[in-house]
Amino acid sequence: MTSKLIIIVGSISGAISVILGAFGAHALKDSLTASGRLETYETAVKYQMYHSLAMILLGILMIHFQHRFLNYASYSFLIGTIIFSGSLYVLCATGITKLGAITPIGGLFLIAAWVLLAIGIYKTA
């Protein structure tokens, strides 16, 4: 991804996390509390926001540093956020607990993104 595109994607993801956070806090709070999924939903929103900010930071870093590992990190952040937070959102909306089995895959992508970011910066210095 280009630096500009990753900043745009991170910004849009951040906006979506605010929208979903507000929606959860207001429209879904009672049903999430009743189902015992409020904490799960909050985790999805937090991780989406953290990694939206990470994507924006990565995009800014990519303006100054170029390495293929930084590009790999951008895809890993995006895929990880979609799988991790997305699976938790769907779990909360549907109650399908089997979806929890794919959440760790998203977590692995997020971990990989941070490692790729570190390696990419190291290799450019």
PDB file of C-alpha atoms in Angstrom:
ATOM      1  CA  MET A   1       0.000   0.000   0.000  1.00  0.00           C
ATOM      2  CA  THR A   2       1.183   3.531  -0.557  1.00  0.00           C
ATOM      3  CA  SER A   3       1.747   5.801   2.443  1.00  0.00           C
ATOM      4  CA  LYS A   4      -1.199   7.947   1.388  1.00  0.00           C
ATOM      5  CA  LEU A   5      -3.511   4.949   1.057  1.00  0.00           C
ATOM      6  CA  ILE A   6      -2.576   3.471   4.438  1.00  0.00           C
ATOM      7  CA  ILE A   7      -3.223   6.854   6.094  1.00  0.00           C
ATOM      8  CA  ILE A   8      -6.624   7.037   4.378  1.00  0.00           C
ATOM      9  CA  VAL A   9      -7.473   3.440   5.366  1.00  0.00           C
ATOM     10  CA  GLY A  10      -6.388   4.092   8.960  1.00  0.00           C
ATOM     11  CA  SER A  11      -8.467   7.264   9.086  1.00  0.00           C
ATOM     12  CA  ILE A  12     -11.571   5.530   7.751  1.00  0.00           C
ATOM     13  CA  SER A  13     -11.059   2.628  10.156  1.00  0.00           C
ATOM     14  CA  GLY A  14     -10.730   5.116  13.020  1.00  0.00           C
ATOM     15  CA  ALA A  15     -13.986   6.806  12.024  1.00  0.00           C
ATOM     16  CA  ILE A  16     -15.733   3.429  11.838  1.00  0.00           C
ATOM     17  CA  SER A  17     -14.454   2.513  15.302  1.00  0.00           C
ATOM     18  CA  VAL A  18     -15.889   5.740  16.739  1.00  0.00           C
ATOM     19  CA  ILE A  19     -19.225   5.093  15.011  1.00  0.00           C
ATOM     20  CA  LEU A  20     -19.361   1.489  16.237  1.00  0.00           C
ATOM     21  CA  GLY A  21     -18.259   2.526  19.722  1.00  0.00           C
ATOM     22  CA  ALA A  22     -21.027   5.105  19.951  1.00  0.00           C
ATOM     23  CA  PHE A  23     -23.547   2.667  18.504  1.00  0.00           C
ATOM     24  CA  GLY A  24     -22.533   0.053  21.066  1.00  0.00           C
ATOM     25  CA  ALA A  25     -22.623   2.500  23.958  1.00  0.00           C
ATOM     26  CA  HIS A  26     -26.080   3.781  23.084  1.00  0.00           C
ATOM     27  CA  ALA A  27     -28.164   1.558  20.815  1.00  0.00           C
ATOM     28  CA  LEU A  28     -26.682  -1.817  21.749  1.00  0.00           C
ATOM     29  CA  LYS A  29     -25.683  -1.365  25.386  1.00  0.00           C
ATOM     30  CA  ASP A  30     -28.715  -3.116  26.874  1.00  0.00           C
ATOM     31  CA  SER A  31     -28.571  -6.102  24.529  1.00  0.00           C
ATOM     32  CA  LEU A  32     -24.771  -6.403  24.841  1.00  0.00           C
ATOM     33  CA  THR A  33     -25.038  -6.264  28.621  1.00  0.00           C
ATOM     34  CA  ALA A  34     -27.859  -8.836  28.651  1.00  0.00           C
ATOM     35  CA  SER A  35     -25.859 -11.211  26.455  1.00  0.00           C
ATOM     36  CA  GLY A  36     -22.672 -10.684  28.475  1.00  0.00           C
ATOM     37  CA  ARG A  37     -20.900  -9.380  25.371  1.00  0.00           C
ATOM     38  CA  LEU A  38     -20.371  -5.711  26.300  1.00  0.00           C
ATOM     39  CA  GLU A  39     -16.716  -6.268  27.242  1.00  0.00           C
ATOM     40  CA  THR A  40     -16.108  -8.225  24.032  1.00  0.00           C
ATOM     41  CA  TYR A  41     -17.606  -5.415  21.963  1.00  0.00           C
ATOM     42  CA  GLU A  42     -15.510  -2.824  23.789  1.00  0.00           C
ATOM     43  CA  THR A  43     -12.385  -4.897  23.112  1.00  0.00           C
ATOM     44  CA  ALA A  44     -13.224  -4.963  19.392  1.00  0.00           C
ATOM     45  CA  VAL A  45     -13.662  -1.177  19.329  1.00  0.00           C
ATOM     46  CA  LYS A  46     -10.455  -0.528  21.302  1.00  0.00           C
ATOM     47  CA  TYR A  47      -8.321  -2.792  19.140  1.00  0.00           C
ATOM     48  CA  GLN A  48      -9.773  -1.297  15.982  1.00  0.00           C
ATOM     49  CA  MET A  49      -8.948   2.217  17.179  1.00  0.00           C
ATOM     50  CA  TYR A  50      -5.445   1.312  18.371  1.00  0.00           C
ATOM     51  CA  HIS A  51      -4.625  -0.279  15.045  1.00  0.00           C
ATOM     52  CA  SER A  52      -6.259   2.510  13.058  1.00  0.00           C
ATOM     53  CA  LEU A  53      -3.826   4.877  14.753  1.00  0.00           C
ATOM     54  CA  ALA A  54      -0.998   2.421  14.057  1.00  0.00           C
ATOM     55  CA  MET A  55      -1.912   2.437  10.357  1.00  0.00           C
ATOM     56  CA  ILE A  56      -1.841   6.237  10.289  1.00  0.00           C
ATOM     57  CA  LEU A  57       1.547   6.253  12.027  1.00  0.00           C
ATOM     58  CA  LEU A  58       2.844   3.619   9.630  1.00  0.00           C
ATOM     59  CA  GLY A  59       1.685   5.691   6.668  1.00  0.00           C
ATOM     60  CA  ILE A  60       3.576   8.691   8.012  1.00  0.00           C
ATOM     61  CA  LEU A  61       6.684   6.555   8.589  1.00  0.00           C
ATOM     62  CA  MET A  62       6.416   5.223   5.044  1.00  0.00           C
ATOM     63  CA  ILE A  63       6.819   8.776   3.729  1.00  0.00           C
ATOM     64  CA  HIS A  64      10.310   8.833   5.252  1.00  0.00           C
ATOM     65  CA  PHE A  65      11.321   5.174   5.178  1.00  0.00           C
ATOM     66  CA  GLN A  66      10.852   2.699   2.354  1.00  0.00           C
ATOM     67  CA  HIS A  67      11.135  -1.032   2.823  1.00  0.00           C
ATOM     68  CA  ARG A  68       8.978  -3.910   1.650  1.00  0.00           C
ATOM     69  CA  PHE A  69       8.483  -5.029   5.276  1.00  0.00           C
ATOM     70  CA  LEU A  70       6.684  -1.755   5.985  1.00  0.00           C
ATOM     71  CA  ASN A  71       4.352  -2.519   3.108  1.00  0.00           C
ATOM     72  CA  TYR A  72       3.790  -6.016   4.502  1.00  0.00           C
ATOM     73  CA  ALA A  73       3.064  -4.429   7.891  1.00  0.00           C
ATOM     74  CA  SER A  74       0.392  -2.227   6.346  1.00  0.00           C
ATOM     75  CA  TYR A  75      -1.443  -5.241   4.937  1.00  0.00           C
ATOM     76  CA  SER A  76      -1.034  -7.151   8.187  1.00  0.00           C
ATOM     77  CA  PHE A  77      -2.511  -4.277  10.206  1.00  0.00           C
ATOM     78  CA  LEU A  78      -5.488  -4.078   7.858  1.00  0.00           C
ATOM     79  CA  ILE A  79      -6.131  -7.821   7.648  1.00  0.00           C
ATOM     80  CA  GLY A  80      -5.578  -8.287  11.378  1.00  0.00           C
ATOM     81  CA  THR A  81      -7.983  -5.486  12.277  1.00  0.00           C
ATOM     82  CA  ILE A  82     -10.668  -6.833   9.963  1.00  0.00           C
ATOM     83  CA  ILE A  83     -10.348 -10.400  11.257  1.00  0.00           C
ATOM     84  CA  PHE A  84      -9.811  -9.582  14.951  1.00  0.00           C
ATOM     85  CA  SER A  85     -12.328  -6.793  15.482  1.00  0.00           C
ATOM     86  CA  GLY A  86     -14.654  -7.958  12.720  1.00  0.00           C
ATOM     87  CA  SER A  87     -15.025 -11.443  14.177  1.00  0.00           C
ATOM     88  CA  LEU A  88     -15.761  -9.961  17.607  1.00  0.00           C
ATOM     89  CA  TYR A  89     -18.380  -7.599  16.153  1.00  0.00           C
ATOM     90  CA  VAL A  90     -20.073 -10.472  14.340  1.00  0.00           C
ATOM     91  CA  LEU A  91     -19.872 -12.644  17.467  1.00  0.00           C
ATOM     92  CA  CYS A  92     -21.590  -9.906  19.481  1.00  0.00           C
ATOM     93  CA  ALA A  93     -24.249  -9.342  16.817  1.00  0.00           C
ATOM     94  CA  THR A  94     -25.062 -12.984  16.152  1.00  0.00           C
ATOM     95  CA  GLY A  95     -24.012 -14.902  19.251  1.00  0.00           C
ATOM     96  CA  ILE A  96     -22.256 -17.464  17.048  1.00  0.00           C
ATOM     97  CA  THR A  97     -19.482 -18.494  19.418  1.00  0.00           C
ATOM     98  CA  LYS A  98     -17.584 -20.477  16.756  1.00  0.00           C
ATOM     99  CA  LEU A  99     -16.495 -17.117  15.337  1.00  0.00           C
ATOM    100  CA  GLY A 100     -14.306 -16.707  18.395  1.00  0.00           C
ATOM    101  CA  ALA A 101     -12.061 -19.370  16.881  1.00  0.00           C
ATOM    102  CA  ILE A 102     -10.902 -17.042  14.095  1.00  0.00           C
ATOM    103  CA  THR A 103     -10.267 -14.052  16.355  1.00  0.00           C
ATOM    104  CA  PRO A 104      -6.760 -15.289  17.291  1.00  0.00           C
ATOM    105  CA  ILE A 105      -5.869 -15.404  13.581  1.00  0.00           C
ATOM    106  CA  GLY A 106      -6.532 -11.671  13.475  1.00  0.00           C
ATOM    107  CA  GLY A 107      -4.400 -11.288  16.579  1.00  0.00           C
ATOM    108  CA  LEU A 108      -1.541 -13.114  14.869  1.00  0.00           C
ATOM    109  CA  PHE A 109      -1.762 -10.725  11.914  1.00  0.00           C
ATOM    110  CA  LEU A 110      -1.627  -7.777  14.324  1.00  0.00           C
ATOM    111  CA  ILE A 111       1.411  -9.209  16.112  1.00  0.00           C
ATOM    112  CA  ALA A 112       3.058  -9.846  12.742  1.00  0.00           C
ATOM    113  CA  ALA A 113       2.343  -6.251  11.709  1.00  0.00           C
ATOM    114  CA  TRP A 114       4.155  -4.862  14.745  1.00  0.00           C
ATOM    115  CA  VAL A 115       7.117  -7.192  14.165  1.00  0.00           C
ATOM    116  CA  LEU A 116       7.229  -6.311  10.456  1.00  0.00           C
ATOM    117  CA  LEU A 117       7.124  -2.632  11.367  1.00  0.00           C
ATOM    118  CA  ALA A 118      10.108  -3.055  13.696  1.00  0.00           C
ATOM    119  CA  ILE A 119      12.079  -5.073  11.155  1.00  0.00           C
ATOM    120  CA  GLY A 120      11.230  -2.660   8.352  1.00  0.00           C
ATOM    121  CA  ILE A 121      12.428   0.361  10.325  1.00  0.00           C
ATOM    122  CA  TYR A 122      15.547  -1.495  11.474  1.00  0.00           C
ATOM    123  CA  LYS A 123      16.451  -2.423   7.914  1.00  0.00           C
ATOM    124  CA  THR A 124      16.097   1.176   6.681  1.00  0.00           C
ATOM    125  CA  ALA A 125      18.397   2.689   9.301  1.00  0.00           C
TER     126      ALA A 125
END
